[in-house]
mmCIF file of N, CA and C in Angstrom:
data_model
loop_
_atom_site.group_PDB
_atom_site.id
_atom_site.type_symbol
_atom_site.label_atom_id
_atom_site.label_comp_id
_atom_site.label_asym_id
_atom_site.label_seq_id
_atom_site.Cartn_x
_atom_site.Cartn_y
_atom_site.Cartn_z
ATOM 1 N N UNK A 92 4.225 74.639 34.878
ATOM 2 C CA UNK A 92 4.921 73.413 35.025
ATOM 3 C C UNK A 92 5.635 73.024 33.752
ATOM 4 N N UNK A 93 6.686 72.435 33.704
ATOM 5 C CA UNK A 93 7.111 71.759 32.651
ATOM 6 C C UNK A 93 7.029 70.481 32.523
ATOM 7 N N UNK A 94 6.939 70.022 31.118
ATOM 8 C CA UNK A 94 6.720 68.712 30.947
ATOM 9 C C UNK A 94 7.977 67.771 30.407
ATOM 10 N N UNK A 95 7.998 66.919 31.317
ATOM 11 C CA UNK A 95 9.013 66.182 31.486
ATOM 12 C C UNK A 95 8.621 64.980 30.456
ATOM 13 N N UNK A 96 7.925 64.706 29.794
ATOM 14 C CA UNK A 96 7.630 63.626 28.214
ATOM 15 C C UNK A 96 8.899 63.441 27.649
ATOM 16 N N UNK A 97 9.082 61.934 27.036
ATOM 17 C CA UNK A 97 10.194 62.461 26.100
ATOM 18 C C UNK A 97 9.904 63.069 24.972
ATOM 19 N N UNK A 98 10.230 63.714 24.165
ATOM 20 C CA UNK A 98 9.862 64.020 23.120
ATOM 21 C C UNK A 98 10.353 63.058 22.056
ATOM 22 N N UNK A 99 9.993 63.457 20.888
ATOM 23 C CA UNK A 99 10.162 62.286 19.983
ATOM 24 C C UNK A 99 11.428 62.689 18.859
ATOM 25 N N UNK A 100 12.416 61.772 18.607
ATOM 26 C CA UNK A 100 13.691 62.001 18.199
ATOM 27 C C UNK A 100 13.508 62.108 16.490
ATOM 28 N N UNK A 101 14.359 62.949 16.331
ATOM 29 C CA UNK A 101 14.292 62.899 14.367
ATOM 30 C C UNK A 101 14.851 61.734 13.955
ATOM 31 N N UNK A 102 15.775 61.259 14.733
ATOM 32 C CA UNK A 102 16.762 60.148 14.450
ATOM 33 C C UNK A 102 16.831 59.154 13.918
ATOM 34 N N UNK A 103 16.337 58.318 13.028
ATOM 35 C CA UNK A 103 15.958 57.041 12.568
ATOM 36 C C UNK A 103 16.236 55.877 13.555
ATOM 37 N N UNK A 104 15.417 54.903 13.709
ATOM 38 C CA UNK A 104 15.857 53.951 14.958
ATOM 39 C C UNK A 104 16.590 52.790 13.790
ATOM 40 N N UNK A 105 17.140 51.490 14.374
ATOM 41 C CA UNK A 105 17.635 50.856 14.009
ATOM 42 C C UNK A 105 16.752 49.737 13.482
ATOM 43 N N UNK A 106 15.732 49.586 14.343
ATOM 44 C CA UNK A 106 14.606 48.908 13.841
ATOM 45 C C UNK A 106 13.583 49.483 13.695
ATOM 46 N N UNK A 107 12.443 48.932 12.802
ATOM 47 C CA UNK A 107 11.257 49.903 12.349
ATOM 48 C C UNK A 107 10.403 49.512 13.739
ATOM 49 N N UNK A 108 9.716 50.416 13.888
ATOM 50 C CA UNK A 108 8.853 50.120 15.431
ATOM 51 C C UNK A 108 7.142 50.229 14.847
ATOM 52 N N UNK A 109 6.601 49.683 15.587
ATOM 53 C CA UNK A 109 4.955 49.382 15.630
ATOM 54 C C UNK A 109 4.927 48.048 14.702
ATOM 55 N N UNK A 110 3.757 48.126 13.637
ATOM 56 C CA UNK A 110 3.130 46.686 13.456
ATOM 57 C C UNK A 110 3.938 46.451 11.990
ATOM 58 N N UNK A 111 4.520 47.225 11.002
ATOM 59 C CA UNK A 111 5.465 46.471 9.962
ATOM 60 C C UNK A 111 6.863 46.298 10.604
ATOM 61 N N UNK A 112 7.144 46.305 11.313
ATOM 62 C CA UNK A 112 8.564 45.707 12.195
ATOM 63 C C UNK A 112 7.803 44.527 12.731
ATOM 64 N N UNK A 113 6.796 44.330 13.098
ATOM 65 C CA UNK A 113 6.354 42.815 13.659
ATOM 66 C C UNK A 113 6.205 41.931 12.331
ATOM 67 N N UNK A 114 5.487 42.604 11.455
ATOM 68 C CA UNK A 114 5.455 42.375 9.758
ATOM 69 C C UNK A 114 6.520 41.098 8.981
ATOM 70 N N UNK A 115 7.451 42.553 8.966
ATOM 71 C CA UNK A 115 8.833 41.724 8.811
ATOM 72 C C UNK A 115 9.688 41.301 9.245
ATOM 73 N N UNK A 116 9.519 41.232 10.388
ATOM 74 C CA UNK A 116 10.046 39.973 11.406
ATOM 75 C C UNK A 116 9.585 38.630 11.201
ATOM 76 N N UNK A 117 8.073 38.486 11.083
ATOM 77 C CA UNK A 117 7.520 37.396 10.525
ATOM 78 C C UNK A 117 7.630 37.156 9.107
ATOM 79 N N UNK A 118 8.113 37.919 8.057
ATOM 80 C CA UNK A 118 8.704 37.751 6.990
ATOM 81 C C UNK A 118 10.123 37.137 7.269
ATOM 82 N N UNK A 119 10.898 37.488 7.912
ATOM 83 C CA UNK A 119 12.028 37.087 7.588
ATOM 84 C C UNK A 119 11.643 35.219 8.412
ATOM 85 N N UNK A 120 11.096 35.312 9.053
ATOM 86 C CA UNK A 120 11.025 34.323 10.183
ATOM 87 C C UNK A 120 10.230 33.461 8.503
ATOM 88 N N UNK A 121 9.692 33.410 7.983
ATOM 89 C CA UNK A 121 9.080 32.754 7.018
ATOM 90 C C UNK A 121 10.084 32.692 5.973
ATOM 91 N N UNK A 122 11.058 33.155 5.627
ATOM 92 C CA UNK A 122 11.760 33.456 4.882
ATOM 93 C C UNK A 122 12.878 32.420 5.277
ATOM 94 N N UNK A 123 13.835 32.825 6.665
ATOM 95 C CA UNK A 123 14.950 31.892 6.916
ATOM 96 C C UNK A 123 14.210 30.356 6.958
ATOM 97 N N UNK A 124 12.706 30.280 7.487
ATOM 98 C CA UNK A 124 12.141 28.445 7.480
ATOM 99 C C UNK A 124 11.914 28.058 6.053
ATOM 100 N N UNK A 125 12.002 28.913 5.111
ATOM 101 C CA UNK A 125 11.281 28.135 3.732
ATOM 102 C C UNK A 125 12.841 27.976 3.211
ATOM 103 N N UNK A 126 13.861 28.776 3.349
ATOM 104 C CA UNK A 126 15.229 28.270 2.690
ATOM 105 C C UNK A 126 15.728 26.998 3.568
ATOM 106 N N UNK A 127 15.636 27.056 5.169
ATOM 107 C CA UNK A 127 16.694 25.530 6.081
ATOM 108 C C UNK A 127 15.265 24.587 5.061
ATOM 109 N N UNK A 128 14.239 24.633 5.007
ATOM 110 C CA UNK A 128 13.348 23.520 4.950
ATOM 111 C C UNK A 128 12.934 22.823 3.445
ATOM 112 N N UNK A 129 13.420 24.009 2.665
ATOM 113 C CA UNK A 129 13.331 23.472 1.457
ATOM 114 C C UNK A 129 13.872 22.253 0.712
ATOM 115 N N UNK A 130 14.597 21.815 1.438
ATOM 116 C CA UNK A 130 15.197 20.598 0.905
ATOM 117 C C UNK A 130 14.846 19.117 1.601
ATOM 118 N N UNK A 131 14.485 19.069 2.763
ATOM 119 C CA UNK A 131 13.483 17.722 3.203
ATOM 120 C C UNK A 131 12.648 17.815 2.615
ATOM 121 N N UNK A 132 11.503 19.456 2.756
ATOM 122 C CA UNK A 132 10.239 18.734 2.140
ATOM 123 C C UNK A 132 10.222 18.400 0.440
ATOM 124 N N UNK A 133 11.139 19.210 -0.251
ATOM 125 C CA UNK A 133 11.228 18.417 -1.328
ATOM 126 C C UNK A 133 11.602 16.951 -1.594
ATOM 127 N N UNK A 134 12.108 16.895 -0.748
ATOM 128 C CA UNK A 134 13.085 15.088 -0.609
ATOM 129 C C UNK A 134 11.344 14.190 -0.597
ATOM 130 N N UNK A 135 10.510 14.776 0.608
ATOM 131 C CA UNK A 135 9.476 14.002 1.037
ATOM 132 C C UNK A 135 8.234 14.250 -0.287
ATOM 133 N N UNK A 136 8.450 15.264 -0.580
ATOM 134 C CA UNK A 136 6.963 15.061 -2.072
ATOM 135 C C UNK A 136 7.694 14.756 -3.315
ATOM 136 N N UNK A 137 9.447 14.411 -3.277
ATOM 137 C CA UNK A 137 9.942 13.365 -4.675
ATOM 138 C C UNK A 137 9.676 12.371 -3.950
ATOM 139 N N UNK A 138 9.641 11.629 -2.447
ATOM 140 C CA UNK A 138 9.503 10.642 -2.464
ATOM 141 C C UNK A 138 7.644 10.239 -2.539
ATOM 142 N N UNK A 139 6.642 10.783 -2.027
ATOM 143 C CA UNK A 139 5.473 10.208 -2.510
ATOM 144 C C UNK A 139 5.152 10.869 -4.026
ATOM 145 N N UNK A 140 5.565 11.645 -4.782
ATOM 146 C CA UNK A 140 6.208 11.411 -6.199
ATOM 147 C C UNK A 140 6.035 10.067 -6.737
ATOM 148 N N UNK A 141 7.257 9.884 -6.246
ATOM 149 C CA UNK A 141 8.123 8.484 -6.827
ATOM 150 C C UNK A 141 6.736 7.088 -6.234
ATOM 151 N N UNK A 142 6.526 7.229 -5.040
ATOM 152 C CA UNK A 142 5.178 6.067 -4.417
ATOM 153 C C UNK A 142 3.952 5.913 -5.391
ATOM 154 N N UNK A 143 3.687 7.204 -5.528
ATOM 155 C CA UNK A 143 2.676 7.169 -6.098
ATOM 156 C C UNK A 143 2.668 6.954 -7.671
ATOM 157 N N UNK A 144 3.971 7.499 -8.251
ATOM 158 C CA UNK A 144 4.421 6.592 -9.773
ATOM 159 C C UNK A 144 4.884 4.974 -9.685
ATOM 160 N N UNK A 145 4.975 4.074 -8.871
ATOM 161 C CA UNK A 145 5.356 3.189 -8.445
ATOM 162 C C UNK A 145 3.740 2.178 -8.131
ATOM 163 N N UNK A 146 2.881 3.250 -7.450
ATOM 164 C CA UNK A 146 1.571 2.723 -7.562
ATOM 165 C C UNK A 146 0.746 2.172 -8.393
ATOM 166 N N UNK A 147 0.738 3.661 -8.967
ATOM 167 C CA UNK A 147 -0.041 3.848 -10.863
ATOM 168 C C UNK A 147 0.367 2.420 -11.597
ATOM 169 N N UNK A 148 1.745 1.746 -11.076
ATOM 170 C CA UNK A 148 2.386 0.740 -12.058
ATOM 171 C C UNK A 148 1.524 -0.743 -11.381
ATOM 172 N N UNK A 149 1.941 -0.629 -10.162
ATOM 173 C CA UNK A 149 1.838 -1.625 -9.555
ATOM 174 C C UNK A 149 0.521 -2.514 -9.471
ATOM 175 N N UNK A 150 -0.807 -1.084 -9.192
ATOM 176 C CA UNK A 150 -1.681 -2.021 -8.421
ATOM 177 C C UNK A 150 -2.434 -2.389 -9.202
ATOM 178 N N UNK A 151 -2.632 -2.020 -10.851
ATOM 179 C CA UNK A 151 -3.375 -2.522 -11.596
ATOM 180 C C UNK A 151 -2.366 -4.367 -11.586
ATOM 181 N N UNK A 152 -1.400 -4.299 -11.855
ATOM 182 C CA UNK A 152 -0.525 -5.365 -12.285
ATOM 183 C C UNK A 152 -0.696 -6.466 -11.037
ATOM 184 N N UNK A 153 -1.024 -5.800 -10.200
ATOM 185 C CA UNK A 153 -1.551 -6.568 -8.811
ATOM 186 C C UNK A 153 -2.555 -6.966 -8.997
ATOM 187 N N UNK A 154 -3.666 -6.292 -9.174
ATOM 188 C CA UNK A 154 -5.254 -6.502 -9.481
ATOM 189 C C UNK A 154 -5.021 -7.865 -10.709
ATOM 190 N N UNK A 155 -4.063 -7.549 -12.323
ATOM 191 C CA UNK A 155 -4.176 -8.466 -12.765
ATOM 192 C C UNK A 155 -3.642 -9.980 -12.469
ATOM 193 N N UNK A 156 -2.767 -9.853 -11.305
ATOM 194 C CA UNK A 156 -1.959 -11.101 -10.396
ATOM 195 C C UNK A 156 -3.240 -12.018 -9.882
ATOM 196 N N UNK A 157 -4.308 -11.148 -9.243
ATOM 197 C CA UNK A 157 -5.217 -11.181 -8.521
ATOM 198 C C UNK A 157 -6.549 -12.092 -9.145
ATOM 199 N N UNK A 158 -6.675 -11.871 -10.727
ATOM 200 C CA UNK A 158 -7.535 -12.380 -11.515
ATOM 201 C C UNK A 158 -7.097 -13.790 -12.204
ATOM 202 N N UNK A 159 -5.516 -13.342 -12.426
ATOM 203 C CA UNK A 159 -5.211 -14.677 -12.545
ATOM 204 C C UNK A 159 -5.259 -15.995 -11.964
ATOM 205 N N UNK A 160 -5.019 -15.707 -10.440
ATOM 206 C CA UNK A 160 -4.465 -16.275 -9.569
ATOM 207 C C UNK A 160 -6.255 -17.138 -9.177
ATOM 208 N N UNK A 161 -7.429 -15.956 -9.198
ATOM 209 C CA UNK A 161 -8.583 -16.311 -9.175
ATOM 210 C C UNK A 161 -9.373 -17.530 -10.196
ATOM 211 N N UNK A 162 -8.499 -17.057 -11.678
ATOM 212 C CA UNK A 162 -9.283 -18.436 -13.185
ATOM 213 C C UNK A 162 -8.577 -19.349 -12.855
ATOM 214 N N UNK A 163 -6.408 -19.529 -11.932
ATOM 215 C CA UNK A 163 -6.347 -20.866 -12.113
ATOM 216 C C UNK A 163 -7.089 -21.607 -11.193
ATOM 217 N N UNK A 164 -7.605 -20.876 -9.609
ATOM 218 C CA UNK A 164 -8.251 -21.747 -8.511
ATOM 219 C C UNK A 164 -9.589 -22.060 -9.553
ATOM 220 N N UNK A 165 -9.961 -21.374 -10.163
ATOM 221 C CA UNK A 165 -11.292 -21.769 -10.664
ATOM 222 C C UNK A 165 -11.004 -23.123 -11.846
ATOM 223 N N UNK A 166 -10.190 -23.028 -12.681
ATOM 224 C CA UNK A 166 -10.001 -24.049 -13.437
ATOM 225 C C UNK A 166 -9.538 -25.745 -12.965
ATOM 226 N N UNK A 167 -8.721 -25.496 -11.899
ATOM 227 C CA UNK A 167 -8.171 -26.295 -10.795
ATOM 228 C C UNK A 167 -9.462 -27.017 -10.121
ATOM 229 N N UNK A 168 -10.528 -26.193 -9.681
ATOM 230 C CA UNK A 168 -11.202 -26.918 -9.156
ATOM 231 C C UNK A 168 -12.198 -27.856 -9.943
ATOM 232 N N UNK A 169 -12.510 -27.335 -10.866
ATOM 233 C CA UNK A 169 -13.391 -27.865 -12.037
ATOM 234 C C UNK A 169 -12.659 -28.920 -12.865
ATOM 235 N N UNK A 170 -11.348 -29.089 -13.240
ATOM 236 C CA UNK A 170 -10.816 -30.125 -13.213
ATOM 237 C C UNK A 170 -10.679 -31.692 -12.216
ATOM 238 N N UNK A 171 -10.455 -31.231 -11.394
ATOM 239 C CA UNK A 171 -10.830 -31.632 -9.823
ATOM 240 C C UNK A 171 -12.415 -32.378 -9.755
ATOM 241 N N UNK A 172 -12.747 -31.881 -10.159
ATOM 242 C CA UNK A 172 -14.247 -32.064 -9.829
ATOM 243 C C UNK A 172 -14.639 -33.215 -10.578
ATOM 244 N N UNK A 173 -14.711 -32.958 -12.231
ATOM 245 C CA UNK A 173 -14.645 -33.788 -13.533
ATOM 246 C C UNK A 173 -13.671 -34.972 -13.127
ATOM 247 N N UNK A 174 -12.614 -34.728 -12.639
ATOM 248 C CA UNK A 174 -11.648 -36.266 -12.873
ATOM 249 C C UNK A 174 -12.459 -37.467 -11.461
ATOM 250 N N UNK A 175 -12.789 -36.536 -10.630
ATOM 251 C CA UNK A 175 -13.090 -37.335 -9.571
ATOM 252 C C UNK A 175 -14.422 -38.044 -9.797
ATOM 253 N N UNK A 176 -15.264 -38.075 -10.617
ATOM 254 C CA UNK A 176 -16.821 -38.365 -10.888
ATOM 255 C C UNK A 176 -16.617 -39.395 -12.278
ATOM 256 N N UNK A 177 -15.259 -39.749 -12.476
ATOM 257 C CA UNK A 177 -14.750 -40.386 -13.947
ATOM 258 C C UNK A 177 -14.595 -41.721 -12.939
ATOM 259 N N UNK A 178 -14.679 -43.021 -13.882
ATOM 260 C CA UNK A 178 -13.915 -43.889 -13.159
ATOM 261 C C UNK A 178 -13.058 -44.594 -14.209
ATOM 262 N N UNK A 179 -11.621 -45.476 -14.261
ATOM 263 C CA UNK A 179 -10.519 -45.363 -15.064
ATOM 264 C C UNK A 179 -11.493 -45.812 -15.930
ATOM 265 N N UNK A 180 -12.120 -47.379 -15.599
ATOM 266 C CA UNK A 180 -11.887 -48.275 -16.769
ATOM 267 C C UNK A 180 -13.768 -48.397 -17.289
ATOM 268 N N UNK A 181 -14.017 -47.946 -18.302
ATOM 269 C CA UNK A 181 -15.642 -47.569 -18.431
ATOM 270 C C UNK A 181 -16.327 -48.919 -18.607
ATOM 271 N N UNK A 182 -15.880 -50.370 -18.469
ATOM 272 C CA UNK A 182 -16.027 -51.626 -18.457
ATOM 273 C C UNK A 182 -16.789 -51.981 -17.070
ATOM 274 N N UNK A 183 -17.121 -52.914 -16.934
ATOM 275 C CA UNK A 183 -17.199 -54.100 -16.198
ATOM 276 C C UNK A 183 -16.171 -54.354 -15.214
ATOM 277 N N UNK A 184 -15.888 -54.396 -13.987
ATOM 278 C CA UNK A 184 -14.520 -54.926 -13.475
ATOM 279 C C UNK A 184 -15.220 -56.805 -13.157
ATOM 280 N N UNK A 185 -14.042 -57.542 -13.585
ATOM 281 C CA UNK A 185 -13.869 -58.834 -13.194
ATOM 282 C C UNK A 185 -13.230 -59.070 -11.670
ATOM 283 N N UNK A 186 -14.260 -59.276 -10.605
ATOM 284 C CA UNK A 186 -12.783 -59.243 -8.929
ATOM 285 C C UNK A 186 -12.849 -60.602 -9.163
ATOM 286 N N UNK A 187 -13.347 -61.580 -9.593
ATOM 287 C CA UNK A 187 -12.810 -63.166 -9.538
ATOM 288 C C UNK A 187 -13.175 -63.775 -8.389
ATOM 289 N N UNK A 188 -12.994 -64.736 -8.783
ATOM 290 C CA UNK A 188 -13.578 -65.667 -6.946
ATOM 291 C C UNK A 188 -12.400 -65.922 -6.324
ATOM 292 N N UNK A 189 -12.145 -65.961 -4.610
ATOM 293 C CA UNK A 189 -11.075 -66.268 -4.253
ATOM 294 C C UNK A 189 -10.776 -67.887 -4.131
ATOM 295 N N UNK A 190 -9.989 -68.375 -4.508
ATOM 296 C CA UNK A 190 -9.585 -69.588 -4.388
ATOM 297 C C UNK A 190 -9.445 -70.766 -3.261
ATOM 298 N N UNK A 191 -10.617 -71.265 -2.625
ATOM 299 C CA UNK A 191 -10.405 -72.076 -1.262
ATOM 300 C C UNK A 191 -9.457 -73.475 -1.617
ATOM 301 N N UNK A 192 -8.530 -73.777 -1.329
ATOM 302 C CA UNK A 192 -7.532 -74.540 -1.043
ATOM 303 C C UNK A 192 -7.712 -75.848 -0.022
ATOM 304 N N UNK A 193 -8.152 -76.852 0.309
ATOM 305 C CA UNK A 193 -8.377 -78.045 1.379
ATOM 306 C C UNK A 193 -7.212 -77.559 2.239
ATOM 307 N N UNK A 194 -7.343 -77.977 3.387
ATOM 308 C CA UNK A 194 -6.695 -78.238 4.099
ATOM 309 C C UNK A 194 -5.973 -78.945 4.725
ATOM 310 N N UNK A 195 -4.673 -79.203 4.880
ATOM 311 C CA UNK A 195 -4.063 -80.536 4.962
ATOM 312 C C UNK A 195 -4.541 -81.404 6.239
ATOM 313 N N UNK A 196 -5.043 -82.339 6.152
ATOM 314 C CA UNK A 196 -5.328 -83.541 7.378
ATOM 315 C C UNK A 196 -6.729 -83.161 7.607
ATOM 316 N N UNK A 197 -7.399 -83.135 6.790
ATOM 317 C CA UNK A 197 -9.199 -82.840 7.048
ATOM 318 C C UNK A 197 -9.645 -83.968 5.910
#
């Protein structure tokens, strides 16, 4: 009988065949996404970059907003407190007697 198989060609194919043609297919496929993408995700880690240098500034300066804002309620109230337990005049008050007047035709 003869065997009708193909046989196998000297020929070089155009693409590499078996598992480094799947290889670098997924190379290039990693390759064309890291060049289109390189420029959002850089855009997005200068911008939490920039958040997080913006933070570092902020939240202590917040925290000290925070302490301030805490000694004047505290001083405020203790003022508050002291003036109200004062009275103006540290004397005696005089209220006087009210003055009864007759009445005309009695």
């Amino acid at each position: 009988m003869t065997d009708t198989s193909p046989t196998p060609s000297a020929s070089p194919s155009p693409r590499p065949s078996g598992r480094w043609g799947k290889v670098m297919a997924g190379l290039g496929a990693l390759a064309a996404c890291a060049v289109c993408c390189a420029g959002p995700l850089l855009a997005l880690l200068g911008g939490v970059g920039l958040a997080s240098a913006v933070a570092a500034v902020w939240v202590p300066a917040l925290a000290a907003v925070a302490v301030a804002a805490v000694l004047a309620l505290v001083l405020l109230r203790r003022r508050r407190r002291s003036a109200s337990c004062r009275s103006g005049d540290p004397g005696p008050v005089d209220l006087g007697m009210p003055a009864v007047a007759d009445r005309p035709g009695r």
